[in-house]
Amino acid sequence: MATIKSQEDAKSYDFLTGLPMRNLGERLTAEFMQTHDGCLVFLDMDNLKKINDIYGHKAGDRALKCLGKLLQKRADQGISCRLGGDEFLMFLPDTDPNSLSLQMDDLFQKFHTITTDDPELRFATLSAGLCLCSTDDSFEDCYSKADKALYYVKQNGKNQFFFYQQIDRSTLAASGSGKDLELVAESLQKSGIYVGALDLNYRDFARQYEYMCQLVTRSQCRCYLAMITIETLVDTVPDIESIEQALEYMEQAIRQNIRRVDICTRYSSLQYLIILFEPDETHIPDIIERIFTQYYHQCDSHDFQPSYEYLEISPQEL
């Protein structure tokens, strides 16, 4: 029973960063916000895809671990969690804008020092959107405002933080005007060329999913969302190195067995999401079977058992 309980607890935490995962983190944050004023911080690691493309996912995972450790130190009085991919959420209670600015400057500087000392992580920077909130504010509203502040940062050079309360109509108008088309095209080109599975972070994957839903509605095409989960056996508690090795094998298997028109991302510590574009539904089990066969061929550990489920993407109401 103790082993089962420890595994249940582990499912709520990201093994890579040690932080609570989305469901637990958002719930704890919402509860904390009911009793404390403070600031909700939507944090995004810039250029993780570029690091993964050039140096591999081990380098990207190392960058995420470094950021996770920094955020853990700031979770003593508040909450830090990993939303998925390169996105994180923090709630810093009982603080003011000046103190928040100092804390964010310190976080950015320490992360910069780490990445500067590691040649493979030199592209990694941070972007953050901040929303000051009180106990009267809802979590959903503050979350949306912090996300909008982060979007503003992303559209204006990244590698900085911005308070939602600083945004006004003139600011938004200035940020949306005068954009040179050649600069936009250059920015898109530098973002990287999509070459298959696991090259999208969670946010980009979510946008692709939304687009697929609209495509299903408008064009009556059939697309499917599949989830692969790597489960640990009930009577085992594998070490982190074994888990990372199993994940690497699964990523390789997914990359090599889905088409270039399909899309995949790591959803949580031990889960992957795949969008299959117009496959023959009867072939989906065969696709997954090929992935699992290659995984078993590479992974000699018997502590993990992959499983899957899938559903058809439903049309959206327009």
PDB file of C-alpha atoms in Angstrom:
ATOM      1  CA  MET A   1       0.000   0.000   0.000  1.00  0.00           C
ATOM      2  CA  ALA A   2       2.874   2.368   0.732  1.00  0.00           C
ATOM      3  CA  THR A   3       4.323   1.682  -2.722  1.00  0.00           C
ATOM      4  CA  ILE A   4       0.966   2.309  -4.410  1.00  0.00           C
ATOM      5  CA  LYS A   5       0.497   5.537  -2.448  1.00  0.00           C
ATOM      6  CA  SER A   6       3.977   6.779  -3.372  1.00  0.00           C
ATOM      7  CA  GLN A   7       3.277   6.098  -7.038  1.00  0.00           C
ATOM      8  CA  GLU A   8      -0.026   7.940  -6.851  1.00  0.00           C
ATOM      9  CA  ASP A   9       1.744  10.937  -5.330  1.00  0.00           C
ATOM     10  CA  ALA A  10       4.465  10.746  -7.981  1.00  0.00           C
ATOM     11  CA  LYS A  11       1.893  11.037 -10.784  1.00  0.00           C
ATOM     12  CA  SER A  12       1.055  14.543  -9.551  1.00  0.00           C
ATOM     13  CA  TYR A  13       4.681  15.705  -9.824  1.00  0.00           C
ATOM     14  CA  ASP A  14       6.922  16.213 -12.812  1.00  0.00           C
ATOM     15  CA  PHE A  15       9.894  13.882 -12.354  1.00  0.00           C
ATOM     16  CA  LEU A  16      12.098  16.109 -14.539  1.00  0.00           C
ATOM     17  CA  THR A  17      11.755  19.328 -12.526  1.00  0.00           C
ATOM     18  CA  GLY A  18      10.324  18.011  -9.265  1.00  0.00           C
ATOM     19  CA  LEU A  19       7.493  20.552  -9.489  1.00  0.00           C
ATOM     20  CA  PRO A  20       3.752  19.817  -9.251  1.00  0.00           C
ATOM     21  CA  MET A  21       2.142  19.118 -12.595  1.00  0.00           C
ATOM     22  CA  ARG A  22      -0.679  21.144 -14.165  1.00  0.00           C
ATOM     23  CA  ASN A  23      -3.716  19.707 -12.344  1.00  0.00           C
ATOM     24  CA  LEU A  24      -2.207  19.746  -8.853  1.00  0.00           C
ATOM     25  CA  GLY A  25      -0.342  23.022  -9.384  1.00  0.00           C
ATOM     26  CA  GLU A  26      -3.356  24.941 -10.654  1.00  0.00           C
ATOM     27  CA  ARG A  27      -5.542  23.608  -7.840  1.00  0.00           C
ATOM     28  CA  LEU A  28      -2.998  24.559  -5.155  1.00  0.00           C
ATOM     29  CA  THR A  29      -2.524  27.985  -6.732  1.00  0.00           C
ATOM     30  CA  ALA A  30      -6.276  28.659  -6.884  1.00  0.00           C
ATOM     31  CA  GLU A  31      -6.604  27.684  -3.209  1.00  0.00           C
ATOM     32  CA  PHE A  32      -3.635  29.848  -2.215  1.00  0.00           C
ATOM     33  CA  MET A  33      -5.094  32.848  -4.066  1.00  0.00           C
ATOM     34  CA  GLN A  34      -8.250  32.664  -1.972  1.00  0.00           C
ATOM     35  CA  THR A  35      -6.322  33.580   1.169  1.00  0.00           C
ATOM     36  CA  HIS A  36      -3.396  35.686  -0.116  1.00  0.00           C
ATOM     37  CA  ASP A  37      -2.930  38.727  -2.305  1.00  0.00           C
ATOM     38  CA  GLY A  38       0.043  38.424  -4.601  1.00  0.00           C
ATOM     39  CA  CYS A  39       1.130  37.944  -8.185  1.00  0.00           C
ATOM     40  CA  LEU A  40       0.462  35.185 -10.712  1.00  0.00           C
ATOM     41  CA  VAL A  41       3.422  34.606 -13.030  1.00  0.00           C
ATOM     42  CA  PHE A  42       3.132  32.825 -16.382  1.00  0.00           C
ATOM     43  CA  LEU A  43       6.694  31.801 -17.280  1.00  0.00           C
ATOM     44  CA  ASP A  44       7.951  30.446 -20.592  1.00  0.00           C
ATOM     45  CA  MET A  45      11.396  29.187 -21.557  1.00  0.00           C
ATOM     46  CA  ASP A  46      12.409  30.666 -24.912  1.00  0.00           C
ATOM     47  CA  ASN A  47      14.108  28.622 -27.651  1.00  0.00           C
ATOM     48  CA  LEU A  48      13.674  25.183 -26.063  1.00  0.00           C
ATOM     49  CA  LYS A  49      12.742  23.777 -29.480  1.00  0.00           C
ATOM     50  CA  LYS A  50      15.978  25.163 -30.956  1.00  0.00           C
ATOM     51  CA  ILE A  51      18.036  23.482 -28.217  1.00  0.00           C
ATOM     52  CA  ASN A  52      16.209  20.181 -28.778  1.00  0.00           C
ATOM     53  CA  ASP A  53      16.747  20.403 -32.540  1.00  0.00           C
ATOM     54  CA  ILE A  54      20.469  21.179 -32.337  1.00  0.00           C
ATOM     55  CA  TYR A  55      21.660  19.348 -29.223  1.00  0.00           C
ATOM     56  CA  GLY A  56      18.899  16.800 -28.573  1.00  0.00           C
ATOM     57  CA  HIS A  57      16.228  16.423 -25.935  1.00  0.00           C
ATOM     58  CA  LYS A  58      18.742  15.591 -23.189  1.00  0.00           C
ATOM     59  CA  ALA A  59      20.064  19.143 -23.456  1.00  0.00           C
ATOM     60  CA  GLY A  60      16.524  20.504 -23.429  1.00  0.00           C
ATOM     61  CA  ASP A  61      15.678  18.396 -20.400  1.00  0.00           C
ATOM     62  CA  ARG A  62      18.779  19.733 -18.655  1.00  0.00           C
ATOM     63  CA  ALA A  63      17.594  23.289 -19.260  1.00  0.00           C
ATOM     64  CA  LEU A  64      14.174  22.414 -17.806  1.00  0.00           C
ATOM     65  CA  LYS A  65      15.815  20.823 -14.753  1.00  0.00           C
ATOM     66  CA  CYS A  66      17.889  23.959 -14.127  1.00  0.00           C
ATOM     67  CA  LEU A  67      14.818  26.158 -14.317  1.00  0.00           C
ATOM     68  CA  GLY A  68      12.870  23.746 -12.111  1.00  0.00           C
ATOM     69  CA  LYS A  69      15.495  23.988  -9.374  1.00  0.00           C
ATOM     70  CA  LEU A  70      15.371  27.778  -9.462  1.00  0.00           C
ATOM     71  CA  LEU A  71      11.585  27.774  -9.238  1.00  0.00           C
ATOM     72  CA  GLN A  72      11.604  25.257  -6.377  1.00  0.00           C
ATOM     73  CA  LYS A  73      13.627  27.711  -4.295  1.00  0.00           C
ATOM     74  CA  ARG A  74      10.927  30.322  -4.858  1.00  0.00           C
ATOM     75  CA  ALA A  75       8.145  27.936  -3.896  1.00  0.00           C
ATOM     76  CA  ASP A  76       8.927  28.019  -0.167  1.00  0.00           C
ATOM     77  CA  GLN A  77       6.395  30.784   0.423  1.00  0.00           C
ATOM     78  CA  GLY A  78       4.324  30.359  -2.748  1.00  0.00           C
ATOM     79  CA  ILE A  79       3.558  27.855  -5.488  1.00  0.00           C
ATOM     80  CA  SER A  80       5.489  26.819  -8.598  1.00  0.00           C
ATOM     81  CA  CYS A  81       4.323  24.193 -11.089  1.00  0.00           C
ATOM     82  CA  ARG A  82       5.035  22.953 -14.594  1.00  0.00           C
ATOM     83  CA  LEU A  83       2.095  23.385 -16.946  1.00  0.00           C
ATOM     84  CA  GLY A  84       3.619  21.307 -19.719  1.00  0.00           C
ATOM     85  CA  GLY A  85       6.395  21.601 -22.288  1.00  0.00           C
ATOM     86  CA  ASP A  86       8.310  24.829 -21.649  1.00  0.00           C
ATOM     87  CA  GLU A  87       5.564  26.563 -19.638  1.00  0.00           C
ATOM     88  CA  PHE A  88       5.515  27.155 -15.879  1.00  0.00           C
ATOM     89  CA  LEU A  89       3.226  28.911 -13.420  1.00  0.00           C
ATOM     90  CA  MET A  90       4.132  30.653 -10.162  1.00  0.00           C
ATOM     91  CA  PHE A  91       2.136  32.397  -7.472  1.00  0.00           C
ATOM     92  CA  LEU A  92       4.139  34.740  -5.254  1.00  0.00           C
ATOM     93  CA  PRO A  93       2.055  35.854  -2.236  1.00  0.00           C
ATOM     94  CA  ASP A  94       2.071  39.026  -0.160  1.00  0.00           C
ATOM     95  CA  THR A  95       4.422  41.084  -2.302  1.00  0.00           C
ATOM     96  CA  ASP A  96       4.473  44.420  -4.125  1.00  0.00           C
ATOM     97  CA  PRO A  97       5.529  45.400  -7.678  1.00  0.00           C
ATOM     98  CA  ASN A  98       8.979  46.640  -6.653  1.00  0.00           C
ATOM     99  CA  SER A  99       9.766  43.458  -4.745  1.00  0.00           C
ATOM    100  CA  LEU A 100       8.383  41.374  -7.603  1.00  0.00           C
ATOM    101  CA  SER A 101      10.612  43.156 -10.104  1.00  0.00           C
ATOM    102  CA  LEU A 102      13.654  42.432  -7.946  1.00  0.00           C
ATOM    103  CA  GLN A 103      12.691  38.771  -7.611  1.00  0.00           C
ATOM    104  CA  MET A 104      12.168  38.394 -11.356  1.00  0.00           C
ATOM    105  CA  ASP A 105      15.448  40.173 -12.119  1.00  0.00           C
ATOM    106  CA  ASP A 106      17.208  37.771  -9.759  1.00  0.00           C
ATOM    107  CA  LEU A 107      15.535  34.735 -11.374  1.00  0.00           C
ATOM    108  CA  PHE A 108      16.407  35.877 -14.901  1.00  0.00           C
ATOM    109  CA  GLN A 109      20.004  36.658 -13.922  1.00  0.00           C
ATOM    110  CA  LYS A 110      20.584  33.298 -12.225  1.00  0.00           C
ATOM    111  CA  PHE A 111      19.117  31.419 -15.178  1.00  0.00           C
ATOM    112  CA  HIS A 112      21.277  33.486 -17.546  1.00  0.00           C
ATOM    113  CA  THR A 113      24.379  32.606 -15.521  1.00  0.00           C
ATOM    114  CA  ILE A 114      23.559  28.886 -15.745  1.00  0.00           C
ATOM    115  CA  THR A 115      22.922  28.929 -19.489  1.00  0.00           C
ATOM    116  CA  THR A 116      25.984  31.059 -20.212  1.00  0.00           C
ATOM    117  CA  ASP A 117      28.211  28.477 -18.524  1.00  0.00           C
ATOM    118  CA  ASP A 118      26.702  25.623 -20.582  1.00  0.00           C
ATOM    119  CA  PRO A 119      27.379  25.918 -24.346  1.00  0.00           C
ATOM    120  CA  GLU A 120      24.426  23.679 -25.228  1.00  0.00           C
ATOM    121  CA  LEU A 121      21.991  25.895 -23.295  1.00  0.00           C
ATOM    122  CA  ARG A 122      23.213  29.276 -24.507  1.00  0.00           C
ATOM    123  CA  PHE A 123      20.057  29.906 -26.557  1.00  0.00           C
ATOM    124  CA  ALA A 124      17.723  29.503 -23.575  1.00  0.00           C
ATOM    125  CA  THR A 125      16.151  32.632 -22.125  1.00  0.00           C
ATOM    126  CA  LEU A 126      13.020  33.385 -20.108  1.00  0.00           C
ATOM    127  CA  SER A 127       9.854  35.338 -20.815  1.00  0.00           C
ATOM    128  CA  ALA A 128       7.196  36.037 -18.192  1.00  0.00           C
ATOM    129  CA  GLY A 129       3.804  37.660 -17.886  1.00  0.00           C
ATOM    130  CA  LEU A 130       2.770  38.898 -14.436  1.00  0.00           C
ATOM    131  CA  CYS A 131      -0.663  39.702 -13.055  1.00  0.00           C
ATOM    132  CA  LEU A 132      -1.128  41.386  -9.684  1.00  0.00           C
ATOM    133  CA  CYS A 133      -4.124  39.869  -7.933  1.00  0.00           C
ATOM    134  CA  SER A 134      -6.123  40.025  -4.713  1.00  0.00           C
ATOM    135  CA  THR A 135      -8.262  37.503  -2.878  1.00  0.00           C
ATOM    136  CA  ASP A 136     -11.303  38.909  -4.677  1.00  0.00           C
ATOM    137  CA  ASP A 137      -9.929  37.944  -8.101  1.00  0.00           C
ATOM    138  CA  SER A 138     -10.634  34.577  -9.704  1.00  0.00           C
ATOM    139  CA  PHE A 139      -7.841  32.240 -10.718  1.00  0.00           C
ATOM    140  CA  GLU A 140      -9.194  31.957 -14.270  1.00  0.00           C
ATOM    141  CA  ASP A 141      -9.254  35.733 -14.783  1.00  0.00           C
ATOM    142  CA  CYS A 142      -5.737  36.246 -13.420  1.00  0.00           C
ATOM    143  CA  TYR A 143      -4.456  33.290 -15.446  1.00  0.00           C
ATOM    144  CA  SER A 144      -5.854  34.844 -18.633  1.00  0.00           C
ATOM    145  CA  LYS A 145      -4.326  38.237 -17.833  1.00  0.00           C
ATOM    146  CA  ALA A 146      -0.890  36.762 -17.053  1.00  0.00           C
ATOM    147  CA  ASP A 147      -1.066  34.844 -20.336  1.00  0.00           C
ATOM    148  CA  LYS A 148      -1.851  38.057 -22.224  1.00  0.00           C
ATOM    149  CA  ALA A 149       1.123  39.776 -20.586  1.00  0.00           C
ATOM    150  CA  LEU A 150       3.342  36.855 -21.620  1.00  0.00           C
ATOM    151  CA  TYR A 151       2.030  37.093 -25.186  1.00  0.00           C
ATOM    152  CA  TYR A 152       2.961  40.786 -25.198  1.00  0.00           C
ATOM    153  CA  VAL A 153       6.505  39.858 -24.119  1.00  0.00           C
ATOM    154  CA  LYS A 154       6.750  37.213 -26.829  1.00  0.00           C
ATOM    155  CA  GLN A 155       5.707  39.732 -29.465  1.00  0.00           C
ATOM    156  CA  ASN A 156       8.263  42.298 -28.302  1.00  0.00           C
ATOM    157  CA  GLY A 157      11.599  40.554 -28.189  1.00  0.00           C
ATOM    158  CA  LYS A 158      11.223  37.873 -25.462  1.00  0.00           C
ATOM    159  CA  ASN A 159      13.817  37.597 -22.649  1.00  0.00           C
ATOM    160  CA  GLN A 160      11.951  39.982 -20.313  1.00  0.00           C
ATOM    161  CA  PHE A 161       8.922  40.205 -18.029  1.00  0.00           C
ATOM    162  CA  PHE A 162       5.887  42.468 -18.104  1.00  0.00           C
ATOM    163  CA  PHE A 163       2.964  43.250 -15.788  1.00  0.00           C
ATOM    164  CA  TYR A 164      -0.548  42.944 -17.209  1.00  0.00           C
ATOM    165  CA  GLN A 165      -1.409  46.118 -15.320  1.00  0.00           C
ATOM    166  CA  GLN A 166       1.094  47.993 -17.512  1.00  0.00           C
ATOM    167  CA  ILE A 167      -0.810  47.119 -20.675  1.00  0.00           C
ATOM    168  CA  ASP A 168      -3.163  49.766 -22.012  1.00  0.00           C
ATOM    169  CA  ARG A 169      -4.707  50.392 -25.387  1.00  0.00           C
ATOM    170  CA  SER A 170      -1.905  52.659 -26.556  1.00  0.00           C
ATOM    171  CA  THR A 171       0.678  50.032 -25.572  1.00  0.00           C
ATOM    172  CA  LEU A 172      -1.182  47.320 -27.443  1.00  0.00           C
ATOM    173  CA  ALA A 173      -1.647  49.550 -30.461  1.00  0.00           C
ATOM    174  CA  ALA A 174       2.046  50.418 -30.518  1.00  0.00           C
ATOM    175  CA  SER A 175       3.047  46.774 -30.229  1.00  0.00           C
ATOM    176  CA  GLY A 176       0.766  45.787 -33.094  1.00  0.00           C
ATOM    177  CA  SER A 177       1.670  48.567 -35.528  1.00  0.00           C
ATOM    178  CA  GLY A 178       4.737  49.341 -37.543  1.00  0.00           C
ATOM    179  CA  LYS A 179       5.789  45.698 -37.777  1.00  0.00           C
ATOM    180  CA  ASP A 180       7.934  45.283 -40.842  1.00  0.00           C
ATOM    181  CA  LEU A 181       6.845  42.277 -42.891  1.00  0.00           C
ATOM    182  CA  GLU A 182      10.418  41.249 -43.631  1.00  0.00           C
ATOM    183  CA  LEU A 183      11.194  41.202 -39.909  1.00  0.00           C
ATOM    184  CA  VAL A 184       8.126  39.069 -39.279  1.00  0.00           C
ATOM    185  CA  ALA A 185       9.159  36.646 -42.026  1.00  0.00           C
ATOM    186  CA  GLU A 186      12.684  36.471 -40.617  1.00  0.00           C
ATOM    187  CA  SER A 187      11.328  35.765 -37.146  1.00  0.00           C
ATOM    188  CA  LEU A 188       9.156  32.953 -38.458  1.00  0.00           C
ATOM    189  CA  GLN A 189      12.083  31.474 -40.335  1.00  0.00           C
ATOM    190  CA  LYS A 190      14.289  31.534 -37.250  1.00  0.00           C
ATOM    191  CA  SER A 191      11.622  29.728 -35.240  1.00  0.00           C
ATOM    192  CA  GLY A 192      12.674  26.530 -36.984  1.00  0.00           C
ATOM    193  CA  ILE A 193      11.308  24.196 -39.633  1.00  0.00           C
ATOM    194  CA  TYR A 194       8.897  21.555 -38.432  1.00  0.00           C
ATOM    195  CA  VAL A 195      10.297  18.112 -39.222  1.00  0.00           C
ATOM    196  CA  GLY A 196       8.064  15.720 -37.322  1.00  0.00           C
ATOM    197  CA  ALA A 197       7.243  14.427 -33.891  1.00  0.00           C
ATOM    198  CA  LEU A 198       8.163  16.103 -30.618  1.00  0.00           C
ATOM    199  CA  ASP A 199       9.326  19.367 -32.162  1.00  0.00           C
ATOM    200  CA  LEU A 200       6.429  21.395 -30.735  1.00  0.00           C
ATOM    201  CA  ASN A 201       6.068  22.703 -27.220  1.00  0.00           C
ATOM    202  CA  TYR A 202       2.734  22.283 -25.459  1.00  0.00           C
ATOM    203  CA  ARG A 203       1.438  25.761 -26.308  1.00  0.00           C
ATOM    204  CA  ASP A 204       2.178  25.350 -30.027  1.00  0.00           C
ATOM    205  CA  PHE A 205       0.645  21.884 -29.906  1.00  0.00           C
ATOM    206  CA  ALA A 206      -2.530  23.352 -28.385  1.00  0.00           C
ATOM    207  CA  ARG A 207      -2.749  25.893 -31.211  1.00  0.00           C
ATOM    208  CA  GLN A 208      -2.325  23.129 -33.776  1.00  0.00           C
ATOM    209  CA  TYR A 209      -5.063  21.139 -32.069  1.00  0.00           C
ATOM    210  CA  GLU A 210      -7.418  24.111 -32.214  1.00  0.00           C
ATOM    211  CA  TYR A 211      -6.637  24.513 -35.906  1.00  0.00           C
ATOM    212  CA  MET A 212      -7.300  20.816 -36.506  1.00  0.00           C
ATOM    213  CA  CYS A 213     -10.684  21.128 -34.790  1.00  0.00           C
ATOM    214  CA  GLN A 214     -11.604  23.954 -37.135  1.00  0.00           C
ATOM    215  CA  LEU A 215     -10.316  21.979 -40.117  1.00  0.00           C
ATOM    216  CA  VAL A 216     -12.460  19.026 -39.110  1.00  0.00           C
ATOM    217  CA  THR A 217     -15.468  21.348 -38.953  1.00  0.00           C
ATOM    218  CA  ARG A 218     -14.876  23.168 -42.219  1.00  0.00           C
ATOM    219  CA  SER A 219     -13.538  20.369 -44.399  1.00  0.00           C
ATOM    220  CA  GLN A 220     -15.130  17.291 -42.841  1.00  0.00           C
ATOM    221  CA  CYS A 221     -11.738  15.604 -42.615  1.00  0.00           C
ATOM    222  CA  ARG A 222     -11.131  13.031 -39.887  1.00  0.00           C
ATOM    223  CA  CYS A 223      -8.308  13.537 -37.410  1.00  0.00           C
ATOM    224  CA  TYR A 224      -7.558  11.698 -34.187  1.00  0.00           C
ATOM    225  CA  LEU A 225      -5.955  12.579 -30.851  1.00  0.00           C
ATOM    226  CA  ALA A 226      -3.914   9.760 -29.294  1.00  0.00           C
ATOM    227  CA  MET A 227      -2.241   9.568 -25.891  1.00  0.00           C
ATOM    228  CA  ILE A 228       0.627   7.234 -25.039  1.00  0.00           C
ATOM    229  CA  THR A 229       1.299   6.672 -21.336  1.00  0.00           C
ATOM    230  CA  ILE A 230       4.352   4.941 -19.892  1.00  0.00           C
ATOM    231  CA  GLU A 231       3.169   3.286 -16.685  1.00  0.00           C
ATOM    232  CA  THR A 232       5.369   1.814 -13.974  1.00  0.00           C
ATOM    233  CA  LEU A 233       4.581  -1.611 -12.590  1.00  0.00           C
ATOM    234  CA  VAL A 234       2.747  -1.644  -9.259  1.00  0.00           C
ATOM    235  CA  ASP A 235       5.547  -3.305  -7.303  1.00  0.00           C
ATOM    236  CA  THR A 236       8.410  -1.185  -8.697  1.00  0.00           C
ATOM    237  CA  VAL A 237       9.726   2.334  -8.088  1.00  0.00           C
ATOM    238  CA  PRO A 238      12.310   2.921 -10.863  1.00  0.00           C
ATOM    239  CA  ASP A 239      15.065   5.503 -10.521  1.00  0.00           C
ATOM    240  CA  ILE A 240      15.090   8.733 -12.517  1.00  0.00           C
ATOM    241  CA  GLU A 241      17.860   7.536 -14.851  1.00  0.00           C
ATOM    242  CA  SER A 242      15.776   4.522 -15.873  1.00  0.00           C
ATOM    243  CA  ILE A 243      12.736   6.729 -16.472  1.00  0.00           C
ATOM    244  CA  GLU A 244      14.727   9.149 -18.620  1.00  0.00           C
ATOM    245  CA  GLN A 245      16.150   6.272 -20.653  1.00  0.00           C
ATOM    246  CA  ALA A 246      12.682   4.827 -21.222  1.00  0.00           C
ATOM    247  CA  LEU A 247      11.402   8.258 -22.303  1.00  0.00           C
ATOM    248  CA  GLU A 248      14.257   8.664 -24.763  1.00  0.00           C
ATOM    249  CA  TYR A 249      13.481   5.295 -26.330  1.00  0.00           C
ATOM    250  CA  MET A 250       9.790   6.152 -26.582  1.00  0.00           C
ATOM    251  CA  GLU A 251      10.541   9.511 -28.212  1.00  0.00           C
ATOM    252  CA  GLN A 252      12.746   7.827 -30.799  1.00  0.00           C
ATOM    253  CA  ALA A 253      10.063   5.243 -31.506  1.00  0.00           C
ATOM    254  CA  ILE A 254       7.376   7.917 -31.975  1.00  0.00           C
ATOM    255  CA  ARG A 255       9.598  10.051 -34.201  1.00  0.00           C
ATOM    256  CA  GLN A 256      10.343   7.185 -36.540  1.00  0.00           C
ATOM    257  CA  ASN A 257       6.856   5.721 -36.804  1.00  0.00           C
ATOM    258  CA  ILE A 258       4.484   8.636 -37.422  1.00  0.00           C
ATOM    259  CA  ARG A 259       4.235  10.703 -40.574  1.00  0.00           C
ATOM    260  CA  ARG A 260       5.481  14.242 -41.116  1.00  0.00           C
ATOM    261  CA  VAL A 261       1.905  15.508 -41.262  1.00  0.00           C
ATOM    262  CA  ASP A 262       1.282  14.149 -37.755  1.00  0.00           C
ATOM    263  CA  ILE A 263       2.121  16.186 -34.650  1.00  0.00           C
ATOM    264  CA  CYS A 264       3.387  15.096 -31.254  1.00  0.00           C
ATOM    265  CA  THR A 265       4.433  16.671 -27.965  1.00  0.00           C
ATOM    266  CA  ARG A 266       5.336  15.506 -24.475  1.00  0.00           C
ATOM    267  CA  TYR A 267       2.244  16.190 -22.392  1.00  0.00           C
ATOM    268  CA  SER A 268       3.441  15.262 -18.914  1.00  0.00           C
ATOM    269  CA  SER A 269       6.277  13.399 -17.247  1.00  0.00           C
ATOM    270  CA  LEU A 270       5.244  10.057 -18.706  1.00  0.00           C
ATOM    271  CA  GLN A 271       2.726  10.923 -21.412  1.00  0.00           C
ATOM    272  CA  TYR A 272       2.768  11.953 -25.059  1.00  0.00           C
ATOM    273  CA  LEU A 273       0.012  13.426 -27.223  1.00  0.00           C
ATOM    274  CA  ILE A 274      -0.206  12.759 -30.965  1.00  0.00           C
ATOM    275  CA  ILE A 275      -2.493  14.320 -33.580  1.00  0.00           C
ATOM    276  CA  LEU A 276      -2.958  11.901 -36.476  1.00  0.00           C
ATOM    277  CA  PHE A 277      -4.043  13.701 -39.641  1.00  0.00           C
ATOM    278  CA  GLU A 278      -6.612  11.751 -41.661  1.00  0.00           C
ATOM    279  CA  PRO A 279      -5.369   8.221 -41.014  1.00  0.00           C
ATOM    280  CA  ASP A 280      -7.455   5.149 -41.755  1.00  0.00           C
ATOM    281  CA  GLU A 281      -8.870   4.518 -38.282  1.00  0.00           C
ATOM    282  CA  THR A 282      -8.351   0.787 -38.663  1.00  0.00           C
ATOM    283  CA  HIS A 283      -4.605   1.482 -39.049  1.00  0.00           C
ATOM    284  CA  ILE A 284      -4.219   3.421 -35.778  1.00  0.00           C
ATOM    285  CA  PRO A 285      -3.603   0.272 -33.659  1.00  0.00           C
ATOM    286  CA  ASP A 286      -0.974  -0.758 -36.221  1.00  0.00           C
ATOM    287  CA  ILE A 287       0.765   2.621 -35.914  1.00  0.00           C
ATOM    288  CA  ILE A 288       0.877   2.353 -32.131  1.00  0.00           C
ATOM    289  CA  GLU A 289       1.972  -1.275 -32.339  1.00  0.00           C
ATOM    290  CA  ARG A 290       4.954  -0.270 -34.505  1.00  0.00           C
ATOM    291  CA  ILE A 291       5.878   2.404 -31.941  1.00  0.00           C
ATOM    292  CA  PHE A 292       5.643  -0.064 -29.071  1.00  0.00           C
ATOM    293  CA  THR A 293       7.558  -2.764 -30.972  1.00  0.00           C
ATOM    294  CA  GLN A 294      10.493  -0.431 -31.579  1.00  0.00           C
ATOM    295  CA  TYR A 295      10.331   0.779 -27.966  1.00  0.00           C
ATOM    296  CA  TYR A 296      10.492  -2.789 -26.617  1.00  0.00           C
ATOM    297  CA  HIS A 297      13.316  -3.587 -29.009  1.00  0.00           C
ATOM    298  CA  GLN A 298      15.407  -0.734 -27.592  1.00  0.00           C
ATOM    299  CA  CYS A 299      14.373  -0.742 -23.923  1.00  0.00           C
ATOM    300  CA  ASP A 300      15.543  -3.736 -21.914  1.00  0.00           C
ATOM    301  CA  SER A 301      13.889  -2.595 -18.673  1.00  0.00           C
ATOM    302  CA  HIS A 302      10.750  -4.460 -17.629  1.00  0.00           C
ATOM    303  CA  ASP A 303       9.697  -1.785 -15.100  1.00  0.00           C
ATOM    304  CA  PHE A 304       7.582   0.113 -17.641  1.00  0.00           C
ATOM    305  CA  GLN A 305       4.431  -0.765 -19.517  1.00  0.00           C
ATOM    306  CA  PRO A 306       3.283   1.599 -22.306  1.00  0.00           C
ATOM    307  CA  SER A 307      -0.419   1.910 -23.065  1.00  0.00           C
ATOM    308  CA  TYR A 308      -2.496   4.090 -25.357  1.00  0.00           C
ATOM    309  CA  GLU A 309      -5.944   5.422 -26.083  1.00  0.00           C
ATOM    310  CA  TYR A 310      -7.322   7.586 -28.866  1.00  0.00           C
ATOM    311  CA  LEU A 311     -10.440   9.464 -29.892  1.00  0.00           C
ATOM    312  CA  GLU A 312     -11.693  11.244 -32.975  1.00  0.00           C
ATOM    313  CA  ILE A 313     -11.381  15.035 -32.886  1.00  0.00           C
ATOM    314  CA  SER A 314     -14.895  16.437 -32.784  1.00  0.00           C
ATOM    315  CA  PRO A 315     -16.068  19.358 -34.950  1.00  0.00           C
ATOM    316  CA  GLN A 316     -16.265  22.745 -33.245  1.00  0.00           C
ATOM    317  CA  GLU A 317     -19.308  24.966 -33.170  1.00  0.00           C
ATOM    318  CA  LEU A 318     -18.432  28.047 -35.213  1.00  0.00           C
TER     319      LEU A 318
END
